[in-house]
XYZ file of C-alpha atoms in Angstrom:
664
model
C 89.889 107.604 160.848
C 92.415 110.338 160.340
C 91.238 113.823 159.484
C 93.457 113.880 156.355
C 91.841 110.664 155.078
C 88.334 112.098 155.539
C 89.319 115.225 153.584
C 90.735 113.103 150.747
C 87.496 111.093 150.489
C 85.377 114.241 150.504
C 87.495 115.813 147.749
C 87.165 112.656 145.682
C 83.378 112.709 146.080
C 83.239 116.354 145.055
C 85.357 115.519 142.017
C 83.045 112.669 140.976
C 79.941 114.803 141.402
C 81.497 117.617 139.330
C 82.523 115.388 136.401
C 80.506 115.410 133.178
C 78.389 112.334 132.581
C 79.343 110.290 129.498
C 76.337 108.734 127.728
C 78.159 106.794 125.000
C 81.368 106.637 123.007
C 81.671 105.724 119.320
C 85.119 104.581 118.217
C 86.032 104.673 114.511
C 82.502 105.614 113.371
C 81.202 104.975 109.869
C 80.543 107.931 107.577
C 78.543 108.112 104.363
C 80.369 110.915 102.577
C 83.237 113.353 102.976
C 82.467 116.479 100.974
C 84.603 119.413 99.783
C 87.863 118.195 101.354
C 89.618 118.151 98.041
C 92.281 116.896 97.879
C 92.442 114.993 101.140
C 90.004 113.464 103.592
C 88.437 114.411 106.906
C 87.783 111.519 109.311
C 86.153 111.180 112.712
C 88.223 108.918 114.981
C 86.023 108.982 118.042
C 82.820 110.656 119.277
C 82.012 111.109 122.954
C 78.466 111.995 124.035
C 78.431 113.819 127.377
C 75.737 115.801 129.119
C 77.941 118.899 128.863
C 79.277 118.536 125.304
C 79.611 116.279 122.286
C 83.303 115.835 121.561
C 84.623 114.728 118.169
C 88.227 113.660 117.632
C 89.022 114.497 113.996
C 91.859 113.576 111.641
C 92.588 115.670 108.560
C 94.623 113.818 105.944
C 96.337 116.061 103.420
C 99.683 115.884 101.657
C 102.593 117.670 103.285
C 102.451 121.432 102.768
C 98.786 121.596 101.807
C 96.638 123.901 103.906
C 93.143 123.874 105.319
C 91.056 126.021 107.630
C 88.508 124.906 110.221
C 85.719 127.418 110.787
C 84.311 128.493 114.137
C 80.871 128.460 112.469
C 80.946 124.633 112.459
C 78.089 122.627 113.903
C 76.641 119.132 114.167
C 73.274 118.454 112.545
C 70.991 115.601 113.593
C 68.402 113.776 111.501
C 65.647 116.177 112.577
C 67.616 119.233 111.471
C 68.628 120.365 114.972
C 71.973 122.179 115.165
C 74.632 121.812 117.861
C 77.162 124.678 117.438
C 80.898 124.415 118.006
C 82.129 125.658 121.367
C 85.887 125.146 121.369
C 88.742 123.222 119.776
C 91.979 121.614 120.994
C 95.049 121.093 118.817
C 94.001 123.533 116.098
C 93.426 127.281 115.796
C 89.954 127.977 114.445
C 89.539 130.261 111.404
C 93.303 130.119 110.725
C 95.163 128.345 107.946
C 96.829 125.120 109.059
C 99.652 123.527 107.079
C 99.725 119.760 106.827
C 102.868 118.289 108.487
C 105.429 115.823 107.117
C 103.179 112.870 107.976
C 100.170 114.412 106.227
C 98.129 113.773 109.381
C 96.647 116.487 111.598
C 94.762 115.304 114.687
C 92.571 117.699 116.643
C 89.521 117.705 118.887
C 86.376 119.807 118.641
C 83.692 120.288 121.303
C 80.072 120.998 120.352
C 76.923 121.642 122.317
C 75.637 118.331 123.719
C 73.489 116.127 121.493
C 70.822 113.867 123.038
C 71.765 110.244 123.612
C 69.002 109.143 121.210
C 70.791 110.668 118.169
C 72.051 107.815 115.992
C 73.070 109.474 112.710
C 74.313 113.029 112.300
C 76.444 115.307 110.119
C 79.361 117.596 110.710
C 78.889 120.874 108.770
C 81.665 123.476 108.700
C 79.345 126.353 107.822
C 76.466 127.440 105.609
C 78.645 128.738 102.775
C 79.007 126.715 99.597
C 82.215 124.730 99.527
C 82.435 124.209 103.296
C 83.656 120.889 104.709
C 80.983 118.299 105.410
C 81.175 114.837 106.925
C 77.797 113.216 106.334
C 76.000 110.273 107.867
C 78.251 109.774 110.902
C 77.111 106.741 112.924
C 78.217 103.755 114.946
C 79.080 100.877 112.621
C 77.017 98.615 114.909
C 73.908 100.675 114.208
C 71.865 99.505 111.229
C 70.799 102.539 109.257
C 67.347 102.183 107.736
C 67.639 103.143 104.063
C 64.597 103.020 101.748
C 65.044 101.620 98.265
C 64.927 103.758 95.143
C 61.554 102.234 94.295
C 60.169 102.980 97.761
C 61.286 106.613 97.615
C 59.920 106.970 94.102
C 56.547 105.423 94.921
C 56.238 107.583 98.035
C 56.758 110.690 95.888
C 54.631 110.186 92.743
C 55.187 112.804 90.057
C 53.600 112.907 86.611
C 55.904 114.208 83.918
C 54.089 116.875 81.830
C 52.909 115.787 78.391
C 54.968 118.560 76.749
C 58.181 117.612 78.573
C 59.987 117.230 75.233
C 59.394 120.516 73.471
C 61.387 122.847 71.234
C 61.214 126.468 72.338
C 63.213 129.358 73.746
C 64.226 129.771 77.377
C 64.813 133.315 78.582
C 66.833 134.006 81.725
C 66.639 137.569 82.982
C 67.657 139.046 86.285
C 69.146 141.848 88.321
C 71.991 142.166 90.830
C 70.966 144.555 93.582
C 73.483 147.312 94.305
C 75.624 146.209 91.365
C 79.119 147.702 91.338
C 81.419 146.095 88.757
C 84.610 147.186 90.519
C 83.424 146.000 93.912
C 82.034 142.673 92.711
C 84.879 141.967 90.281
C 82.905 140.869 87.217
C 80.948 142.391 84.330
C 79.513 139.165 82.897
C 78.530 135.625 83.792
C 78.797 132.454 81.713
C 76.784 129.305 81.157
C 77.950 126.222 79.243
C 74.846 124.731 77.658
C 74.580 121.303 76.048
C 71.710 119.470 74.418
C 71.688 115.798 73.437
C 70.079 116.863 70.154
C 72.989 119.090 69.139
C 76.449 117.920 68.127
C 78.269 120.704 69.966
C 77.570 122.667 73.116
C 77.287 126.439 73.211
C 78.651 129.071 75.544
C 76.167 131.669 76.768
C 77.529 134.983 78.047
C 75.328 137.097 80.296
C 76.647 140.657 79.997
C 75.668 142.760 83.001
C 74.451 146.306 82.382
C 75.604 149.164 84.662
C 72.277 148.973 86.514
C 72.889 145.274 87.289
C 70.381 143.822 84.829
C 71.109 140.947 82.429
C 69.177 138.759 79.992
C 69.897 135.828 77.668
C 67.806 133.652 75.368
C 68.678 130.192 74.063
C 66.902 127.311 72.337
C 66.089 124.239 74.381
C 64.481 120.888 73.638
C 63.589 119.705 77.136
C 63.772 121.020 80.734
C 67.321 121.740 81.752
C 69.426 122.366 84.846
C 72.193 124.900 84.217
C 74.692 126.894 86.252
C 75.437 130.573 85.557
C 78.705 131.783 87.076
C 81.156 134.714 86.860
C 84.755 134.175 85.740
C 86.107 135.963 88.775
C 84.528 137.405 91.875
C 85.723 139.707 94.633
C 82.812 138.692 96.837
C 81.472 135.465 98.264
C 79.331 134.689 95.228
C 79.792 131.384 93.443
C 77.048 130.652 90.918
C 73.345 130.672 90.122
C 71.685 127.275 89.555
C 68.803 127.463 87.081
C 66.065 124.991 86.198
C 63.781 125.908 83.303
C 61.431 124.394 80.745
C 61.281 125.397 77.041
C 58.997 128.392 76.589
C 59.689 129.860 80.033
C 61.016 133.251 81.015
C 62.780 132.922 84.364
C 63.199 136.055 86.465
C 65.771 136.100 89.276
C 67.237 138.575 91.745
C 70.753 138.332 93.148
C 71.232 140.161 96.421
C 72.920 139.806 99.834
C 71.149 137.544 102.336
C 70.962 138.133 106.083
C 74.626 137.067 106.403
C 75.778 139.517 103.726
C 76.456 136.727 101.222
C 75.099 137.237 97.697
C 72.366 134.720 96.965
C 69.932 134.054 94.135
C 66.200 134.530 94.712
C 63.764 133.011 92.198
C 60.729 135.112 91.344
C 58.753 132.754 89.117
C 58.573 129.632 86.955
C 60.130 126.209 87.339
C 63.016 127.629 89.386
C 60.540 128.767 92.012
C 58.784 125.388 91.978
C 62.000 123.441 92.674
C 63.879 126.073 94.680
C 64.610 123.734 97.602
C 66.216 121.154 95.285
C 68.290 123.820 93.530
C 69.680 125.113 96.827
C 70.051 121.764 98.618
C 73.502 120.422 99.526
C 73.332 117.479 97.129
C 76.642 117.684 95.286
C 76.437 114.367 93.434
C 79.993 114.631 92.108
C 81.233 114.660 95.690
C 78.804 111.983 96.891
C 79.838 109.510 94.172
C 83.589 109.904 94.774
C 83.878 106.512 96.520
C 83.099 104.996 93.100
C 84.927 107.380 90.752
C 88.090 107.449 92.892
C 88.144 103.754 93.818
C 91.597 102.208 93.322
C 90.753 98.494 93.509
C 89.962 95.874 90.869
C 86.644 95.696 89.032
C 85.612 92.563 90.974
C 85.665 94.645 94.168
C 83.550 97.441 92.725
C 80.126 95.870 93.409
C 80.507 96.231 97.161
C 81.712 99.835 96.913
C 78.984 100.800 94.453
C 76.267 99.141 96.555
C 77.305 101.020 99.698
C 77.602 104.332 97.848
C 74.136 103.808 96.350
C 72.642 103.245 99.815
C 74.511 106.170 101.363
C 73.278 108.597 98.702
C 69.698 107.363 98.996
C 69.851 108.008 102.730
C 71.349 111.477 102.224
C 68.671 112.369 99.657
C 65.868 111.171 101.932
C 67.268 113.078 104.908
C 67.824 116.288 102.921
C 64.369 116.026 101.381
C 62.834 115.718 104.846
C 64.805 118.653 106.231
C 64.063 120.887 103.245
C 60.472 119.686 102.727
C 60.973 118.622 99.100
C 57.955 118.432 96.838
C 57.408 115.193 94.930
C 58.918 116.815 91.828
C 62.024 117.846 93.746
C 62.450 114.346 95.151
C 62.184 112.818 91.683
C 64.717 115.292 90.295
C 67.131 114.425 93.098
C 66.746 110.682 92.444
C 67.273 111.173 88.703
C 70.372 113.284 89.330
C 71.742 110.544 91.563
C 71.270 107.880 88.874
C 72.994 109.939 86.202
C 75.891 110.678 88.560
C 76.297 106.973 89.386
C 76.741 106.273 85.658
C 79.354 109.030 85.390
C 81.208 107.770 88.452
C 81.300 104.183 87.175
C 82.595 105.340 83.807
C 85.245 107.553 85.392
C 86.441 104.603 87.480
C 86.677 102.411 84.359
C 88.581 105.085 82.432
C 91.044 105.712 85.263
C 91.467 102.001 85.976
C 92.220 101.290 82.313
C 94.868 104.002 82.313
C 96.463 102.393 85.346
C 96.560 99.035 83.558
C 98.445 100.384 80.545
C 101.773 101.938 79.726
C 102.245 104.081 76.634
C 105.624 103.809 74.925
C 106.940 105.729 71.931
C 108.805 103.555 69.417
C 110.172 105.116 66.210
C 107.671 107.947 66.408
C 104.744 105.581 66.965
C 102.899 105.207 70.268
C 102.448 101.658 71.518
C 100.126 100.711 74.378
C 101.376 97.954 76.672
C 98.813 96.180 78.872
C 100.368 95.633 82.293
C 97.725 93.231 83.677
C 96.040 91.219 80.932
C 93.828 89.270 83.367
C 92.313 92.390 84.929
C 92.048 93.975 81.474
C 89.812 91.104 80.326
C 87.741 91.350 83.506
C 86.765 94.888 82.504
C 84.937 93.447 79.489
C 82.653 91.216 81.549
C 79.184 92.671 81.920
C 78.677 90.774 85.187
C 80.719 93.503 86.873
C 78.260 96.225 85.884
C 75.173 95.215 87.837
C 74.954 98.738 89.240
C 74.264 100.037 85.723
C 71.133 97.901 85.555
C 69.548 99.700 88.528
C 69.128 102.867 86.470
C 65.733 103.746 85.012
C 66.822 104.561 81.465
C 63.275 105.469 80.396
C 63.017 108.212 83.015
C 62.927 111.571 81.153
C 64.049 113.375 84.328
C 67.527 111.948 83.682
C 67.826 114.570 80.936
C 67.778 117.480 83.382
C 71.397 117.291 84.579
C 74.351 116.857 82.185
C 72.670 114.047 80.252
C 75.052 114.553 77.322
C 77.868 113.468 79.662
C 75.853 110.486 80.884
C 75.338 109.251 77.308
C 79.026 109.697 76.564
C 80.025 107.812 79.730
C 77.736 104.885 78.921
C 80.010 104.113 75.973
C 83.095 104.169 78.191
C 81.720 101.559 80.582
C 82.721 97.955 79.926
C 83.244 96.748 76.372
C 80.631 98.885 74.601
C 83.101 100.616 72.276
C 85.023 97.430 71.528
C 81.891 95.420 70.796
C 80.628 98.163 68.522
C 83.514 97.539 66.141
C 83.340 93.732 66.301
C 83.942 92.066 62.915
C 83.963 95.341 60.951
C 86.220 95.766 57.910
C 89.398 97.856 58.319
C 91.891 99.155 55.763
C 95.586 98.310 55.478
C 96.350 100.787 58.285
C 93.832 99.082 60.563
C 91.439 102.034 60.410
C 87.666 101.744 60.200
C 86.222 101.858 56.674
C 83.032 103.835 56.115
C 80.837 101.686 53.882
C 77.259 100.388 53.962
C 78.137 96.957 55.346
C 80.299 98.359 58.146
C 77.772 100.991 59.198
C 74.929 98.487 59.393
C 77.119 96.009 61.263
C 78.225 98.724 63.676
C 74.614 99.512 64.576
C 73.754 95.806 64.799
C 76.617 95.374 67.303
C 76.030 98.572 69.217
C 72.402 98.118 70.240
C 72.778 94.609 71.757
C 75.836 95.785 73.701
C 73.858 98.697 75.139
C 70.931 96.421 75.966
C 73.185 93.991 77.822
C 74.792 96.779 79.803
C 71.417 98.248 80.790
C 69.749 94.893 81.420
C 66.928 95.364 78.938
C 65.513 93.651 75.870
C 64.159 96.816 74.246
C 65.485 100.055 72.810
C 64.751 102.269 75.778
C 64.876 106.069 75.771
C 68.610 106.218 76.606
C 69.545 103.666 73.936
C 67.693 105.658 71.285
C 69.567 108.809 72.341
C 72.894 106.930 72.214
C 72.057 105.888 68.650
C 71.014 109.476 67.848
C 74.441 110.601 69.022
C 76.064 108.037 66.723
C 73.986 109.379 63.852
C 75.207 112.946 64.451
C 78.854 111.855 64.710
C 78.803 109.771 61.517
C 76.500 111.885 59.350
C 79.225 113.964 57.688
C 80.951 110.784 56.502
C 77.669 109.399 55.221
C 76.915 112.631 53.391
C 80.230 112.439 51.529
C 78.922 109.203 49.953
C 75.359 109.615 48.668
C 74.736 105.869 48.403
C 75.907 105.411 51.980
C 73.587 108.115 53.304
C 70.507 106.849 51.460
C 71.073 103.275 52.694
C 72.087 103.929 56.306
C 69.825 106.797 57.364
C 66.565 104.767 57.102
C 68.098 102.048 59.301
C 68.825 104.591 62.011
C 65.405 106.228 61.719
C 63.789 102.845 62.361
C 65.482 102.753 65.787
C 63.846 106.016 66.861
C 60.450 104.779 68.032
C 60.115 107.760 70.374
C 58.185 110.322 68.268
C 60.189 113.320 69.481
C 63.578 111.687 68.894
C 62.392 110.580 65.437
C 61.255 114.142 64.695
C 64.599 115.637 65.783
C 66.483 113.110 63.638
C 64.461 114.061 60.563
C 65.018 117.761 61.312
C 68.752 117.156 61.676
C 68.788 115.327 58.320
C 66.834 118.088 56.577
C 69.051 120.832 57.987
C 72.191 119.050 56.833
C 70.802 118.458 53.350
C 69.749 122.120 53.024
C 73.206 123.373 53.982
C 74.774 124.783 50.837
C 77.411 127.193 52.108
C 80.832 125.699 52.771
C 81.964 128.723 54.762
C 80.205 131.659 56.408
C 81.381 135.232 57.069
C 82.254 136.213 60.608
C 79.770 138.505 62.376
C 80.381 142.238 62.333
C 80.790 144.350 65.474
C 82.045 141.358 67.430
C 85.304 141.887 69.414
C 86.267 138.225 69.094
C 85.728 138.329 65.346
C 88.027 141.370 65.217
C 90.838 139.193 66.626
C 90.293 136.558 63.919
C 90.252 139.206 61.176
C 93.531 140.573 62.508
C 95.064 137.096 62.214
C 93.808 136.793 58.630
C 95.410 140.153 57.828
C 98.696 138.989 59.378
C 98.762 135.879 57.159
C 97.151 136.979 53.856
C 96.272 134.277 51.337
C 96.498 131.481 53.892
C 94.029 129.143 55.512
C 94.144 129.414 59.297
C 93.768 126.281 61.418
C 93.124 127.456 64.990
C 93.872 125.050 67.829
C 92.032 126.030 71.027
C 93.787 124.380 73.964
C 94.767 124.782 77.625
C 97.398 123.635 80.097
C 94.829 121.755 82.182
C 93.677 119.725 79.145
C 95.597 116.441 78.858
C 94.207 115.546 75.391
C 95.199 119.028 74.161
C 98.808 118.588 75.214
C 98.916 115.014 73.912
C 97.748 116.158 70.459
C 100.329 118.948 70.422
C 103.193 116.703 71.477
C 102.313 113.849 69.106
C 102.044 116.210 66.117
C 105.332 118.057 66.572
C 107.089 116.498 63.552
C 104.041 116.911 61.319
C 103.688 120.554 62.325
C 107.312 121.127 61.390
C 106.393 120.085 57.848
C 103.229 122.178 57.844
C 105.301 125.215 58.871
C 107.142 125.015 55.523
C 103.922 125.565 53.581
C 102.761 128.977 52.399
C 99.051 128.101 52.054
C 98.178 127.396 55.699
C 99.090 128.706 59.134
C 98.560 127.037 62.492
C 97.404 129.277 65.358
C 97.391 128.124 68.995
C 95.044 129.965 71.367
C 95.127 129.055 75.053
C 93.249 130.171 78.154
C 95.271 131.311 81.180
C 94.593 133.341 84.304
C 96.416 136.321 82.780
C 97.247 137.295 79.212
C 100.946 136.808 79.999
C 100.391 133.198 81.012
C 101.822 131.238 83.927
C 105.446 130.142 84.218
C 104.283 126.614 83.445
C 102.541 127.804 80.264
C 105.557 129.753 79.024
C 107.851 126.794 79.697
C 105.533 124.447 77.802
C 105.258 126.798 74.830
C 109.049 127.167 74.608
C 109.427 123.362 74.556
C 106.557 122.274 72.313
C 105.355 125.355 70.407
C 108.552 127.302 69.824
C 108.481 129.464 66.663
C 104.726 128.856 66.240
C 101.924 131.413 66.487
C 100.683 131.246 70.079
C 98.113 133.529 71.698
C 97.354 133.573 75.416
C 93.987 134.937 76.578
C 92.295 135.494 79.908
C 89.300 133.297 80.624
C 86.827 136.095 79.872
C 88.340 136.685 76.414
C 88.628 132.958 75.725
C 84.980 132.422 76.672
C 83.899 135.028 74.110
C 85.658 133.026 71.409
C 83.808 129.960 72.677
C 80.543 131.841 72.254
C 81.536 132.991 68.766
C 82.495 129.515 67.532
C 79.942 127.643 69.684
C 82.123 125.142 71.509
C 82.406 124.156 75.144
C 85.292 121.708 75.314
C 88.905 121.568 74.229
C 90.818 120.656 72.181
C 88.703 122.369 69.566
C 89.707 123.267 66.025
C 88.433 125.932 63.645
C 89.362 126.573 60.017
C 89.276 130.068 58.498
C 89.472 130.599 54.729
C 91.925 133.083 53.130
C 89.013 135.534 52.696
C 88.309 135.245 56.452
C 85.222 133.055 56.482
C 84.552 130.295 58.973
C 84.494 126.815 57.434
C 81.384 124.772 58.324
C 81.667 121.930 60.826
C 81.761 118.987 58.421
C 84.614 120.432 56.327
C 86.873 122.087 58.889
C 90.274 120.555 59.661
C 89.855 118.542 62.853
C 93.333 118.201 64.252
C 96.441 116.707 62.751
C 95.708 113.034 62.053
C 94.387 113.635 58.507
C 95.596 117.171 58.007
C 96.728 116.996 54.368
C 93.671 115.015 53.263
C 91.202 117.336 55.002
C 92.874 120.499 53.707
C 92.888 119.157 50.144
C 89.216 118.166 50.392
C 88.351 121.667 51.598
C 90.271 123.299 48.737
C 88.445 121.176 46.172
C 85.067 122.082 47.667
C 85.920 125.790 47.515
C 86.960 125.740 43.855
């Protein structure tokens, strides 16, 4: 054998010995959730397990020109909570902004510390900061992931709801920001948007921060609530403070930098302390339910998507609970939050899908809706497509803890609930609903069976009673305008409320409305927002002011403005009323888009542009949390009560005339 041949063989052997050993390769792995890549999607194309490194081939899909940044703090996380930090990357510069190319596809490879061969399911985590990219539940599609059922998880974590769960009392949130410096931090207040299912409107709570960093706020509550307190702007890496509190509690918190220099909330007592792990867990249900809410297919295909999403979230909850050592209460809160979010996601899919099936056309000033796919439109009315909704435990009071007012609203959007509610009711010559005794009783008789069918029950469960309570609040002002209607309909509604607390709140709501004598109330003194309203009254003496609170990001706001343009032209000729348009923008000057919109649709009208902080103070003054919102101010600068204010433009003349007659 030649010497050169021997050398070649020896070199080859050395090369083989020096190569890393590959344990396994996963091509096109399954993932359970892609979080915080919005808009866009992060995918894993291939994973290679070696004894020297775990290599992941990633694809980032974003529209051309959009940017993203991949952090060097990234790591892989296995089911036991072990971390495998990032070592290096190919095809991308870490910690630098990357612009998506023409194709919208960016492929790159990242190498992590080696994971053991036994790891079957793991996560990619970009970093420990809120808002970082996460790709959860990565696994080989051939591997069967063991996911417990909702019932199994619930039974394994028994929790007894306190007897005084439903209770009317005050919640006090007080706290301190260590080393507070308004200029350095970039904010002097924080906000919270609070809703209760027992109140018709939400309220805005403003937490003003004293120079020493302390703050405190009290508000009435009717059951335990999960809220988020957040600044309008921040110069530091500080996002928000999640709070969980029960009526009667005073929650004390401290906000200070953690070991990484990032401001974090520390709970000192109360329910927040008891469920601290749940509050700080990475369980963003809005992100986890996106496969449902953003699904683009037909309703007949939804079952499969919803089933898989349900299983994926259950797995993620179980895994997070194990890693964070959840208490039984925390596990039950997480499961309840999941169920409420599933309802929201289903409803959002239905709403978006319906919009895609219709085309709105304007004909002679009237808006006509054309259904583009009548077959699919009818499919949306079939309850057989909403089996997922029947998995929810609608008698679980823990559902109330997270945005339950939205959940109740979304229940009506799903399927044919709204349509069935108005089945066989009497309408006037314009096709509009007529408020009379027969119609109101028929509406309730239609509504409850539709809700029962959707929820898969034969009784008026807790959620159904709250849906009916919401109907009562929305219709009460109309009933009150007709004494015979109120006296005949109210007892029928009260009979539905078999839950003692709901029945009590309904009677209190009725009594409060009947005791209300004042049509309008004076604005508070020493209130900066009230000063603005008084200045507007002085500018237009002798006139009623109808204030339209709106924003560029609010589609319904812009739709109402555009559809009412001709009517507003007629209103502008009057000398007894003035329309005022107040919008929220990043700056008081407004964006280019805002100014362009105003010049097209609100030219020659009274428009006011406010920063978010100033707009929020008006929200606190008038107690509203959503837009469009309308307020009516009398010529002597008093705020008109809710049931008599002018609510938009549809019945403007009628509502203004009714108000004038009441004020005579």
